[in-house]
mmCIF file of C-alpha atoms in Angstrom:
data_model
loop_
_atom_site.group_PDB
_atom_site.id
_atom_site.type_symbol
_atom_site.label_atom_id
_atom_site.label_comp_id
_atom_site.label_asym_id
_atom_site.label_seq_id
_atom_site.Cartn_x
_atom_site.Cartn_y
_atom_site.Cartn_z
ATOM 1 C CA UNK A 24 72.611 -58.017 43.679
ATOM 2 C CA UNK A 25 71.508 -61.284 42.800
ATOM 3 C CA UNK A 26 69.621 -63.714 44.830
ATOM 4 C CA UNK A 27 70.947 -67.191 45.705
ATOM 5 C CA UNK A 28 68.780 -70.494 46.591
ATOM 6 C CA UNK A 29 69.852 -69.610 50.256
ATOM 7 C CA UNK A 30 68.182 -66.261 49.232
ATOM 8 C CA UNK A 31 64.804 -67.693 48.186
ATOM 9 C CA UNK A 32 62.230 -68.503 51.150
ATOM 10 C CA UNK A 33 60.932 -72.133 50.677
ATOM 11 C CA UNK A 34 57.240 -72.926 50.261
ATOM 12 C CA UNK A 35 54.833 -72.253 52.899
ATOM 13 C CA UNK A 36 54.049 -75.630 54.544
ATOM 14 C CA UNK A 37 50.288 -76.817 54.418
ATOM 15 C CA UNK A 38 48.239 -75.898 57.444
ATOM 16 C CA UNK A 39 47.389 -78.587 59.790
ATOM 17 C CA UNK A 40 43.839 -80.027 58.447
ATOM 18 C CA UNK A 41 41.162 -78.906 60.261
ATOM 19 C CA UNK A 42 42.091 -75.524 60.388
ATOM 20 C CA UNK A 43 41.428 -73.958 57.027
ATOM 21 C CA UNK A 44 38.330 -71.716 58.083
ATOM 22 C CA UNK A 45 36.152 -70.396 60.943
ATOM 23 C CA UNK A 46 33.833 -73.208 62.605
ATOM 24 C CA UNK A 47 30.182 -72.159 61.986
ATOM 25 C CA UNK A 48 27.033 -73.383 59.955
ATOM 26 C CA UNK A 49 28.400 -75.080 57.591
ATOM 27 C CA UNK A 50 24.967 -74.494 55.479
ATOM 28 C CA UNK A 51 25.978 -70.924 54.893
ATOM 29 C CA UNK A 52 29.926 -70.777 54.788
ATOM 30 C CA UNK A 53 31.132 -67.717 55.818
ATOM 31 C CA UNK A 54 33.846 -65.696 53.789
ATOM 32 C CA UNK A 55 36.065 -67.113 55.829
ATOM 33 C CA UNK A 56 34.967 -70.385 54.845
ATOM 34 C CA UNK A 57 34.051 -70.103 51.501
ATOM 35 C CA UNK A 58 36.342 -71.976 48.798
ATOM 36 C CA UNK A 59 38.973 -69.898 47.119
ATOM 37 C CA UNK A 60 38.149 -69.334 43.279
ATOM 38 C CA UNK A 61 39.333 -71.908 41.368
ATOM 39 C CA UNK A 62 42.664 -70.988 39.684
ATOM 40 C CA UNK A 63 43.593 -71.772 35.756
ATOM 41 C CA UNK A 64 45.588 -74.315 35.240
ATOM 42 C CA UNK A 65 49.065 -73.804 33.145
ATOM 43 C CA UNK A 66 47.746 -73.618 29.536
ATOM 44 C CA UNK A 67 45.125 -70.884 30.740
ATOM 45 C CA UNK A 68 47.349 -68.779 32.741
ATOM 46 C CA UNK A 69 49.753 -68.329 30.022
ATOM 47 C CA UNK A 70 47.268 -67.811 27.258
ATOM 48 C CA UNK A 71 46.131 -64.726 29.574
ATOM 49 C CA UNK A 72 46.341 -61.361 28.592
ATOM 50 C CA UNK A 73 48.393 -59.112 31.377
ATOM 51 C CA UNK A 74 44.802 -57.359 32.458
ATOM 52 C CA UNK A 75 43.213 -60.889 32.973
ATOM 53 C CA UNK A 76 46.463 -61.643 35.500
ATOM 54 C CA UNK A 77 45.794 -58.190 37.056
ATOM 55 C CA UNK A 78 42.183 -58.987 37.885
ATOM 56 C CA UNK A 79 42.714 -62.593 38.844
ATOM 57 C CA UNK A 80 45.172 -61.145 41.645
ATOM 58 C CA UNK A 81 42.660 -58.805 42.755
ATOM 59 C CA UNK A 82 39.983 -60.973 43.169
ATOM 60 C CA UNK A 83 42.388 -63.178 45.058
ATOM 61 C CA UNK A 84 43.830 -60.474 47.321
ATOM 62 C CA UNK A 85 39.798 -59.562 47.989
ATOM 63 C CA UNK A 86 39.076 -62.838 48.774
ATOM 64 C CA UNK A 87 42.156 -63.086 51.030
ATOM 65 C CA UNK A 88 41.653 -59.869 52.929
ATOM 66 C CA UNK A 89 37.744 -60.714 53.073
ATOM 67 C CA UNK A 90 38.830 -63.971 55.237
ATOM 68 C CA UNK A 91 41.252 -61.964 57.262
ATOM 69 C CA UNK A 92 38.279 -59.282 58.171
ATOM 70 C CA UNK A 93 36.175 -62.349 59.352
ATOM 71 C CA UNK A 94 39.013 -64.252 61.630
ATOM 72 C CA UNK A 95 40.196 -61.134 63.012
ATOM 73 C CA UNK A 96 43.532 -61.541 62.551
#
């Protein structure tokens, strides 16, 4: 089966700004808080081997789950 534009979810709109993290001391950010890694930019990500991709998702899906764990939700 093939998939069709109609097929394809959109992009996730931007959250409203203001609501990124957790309010708390913002002299120690929480996880929750805490910037995600920066991400490489075209040129990097395609000079990457398949085991760098691997471990950049990883550390991403950490990062994401860490926040989750934090906010509850």
């Amino acid at each position: 089966m093939t998939s069709t534009p109609q097929d394809r979810p959109g992009p996730r709109p931007a959250p409203p700004s203001g609501t990124a993290g957790v309010s708390g001391n913002p002299a120690s950010p929480s996880p929750s808080t805490a910037p995600l890694p920066d991400l490489p930019d075209d040129e990097q990500l395609a000079a990457m081997t398949i085991r760098e991709h691997v471990t950049l998702f990883e550390d991403l899906q950490r990062t994401l789950a860490d926040r989750l764990d934090d906010t509850g939700s």
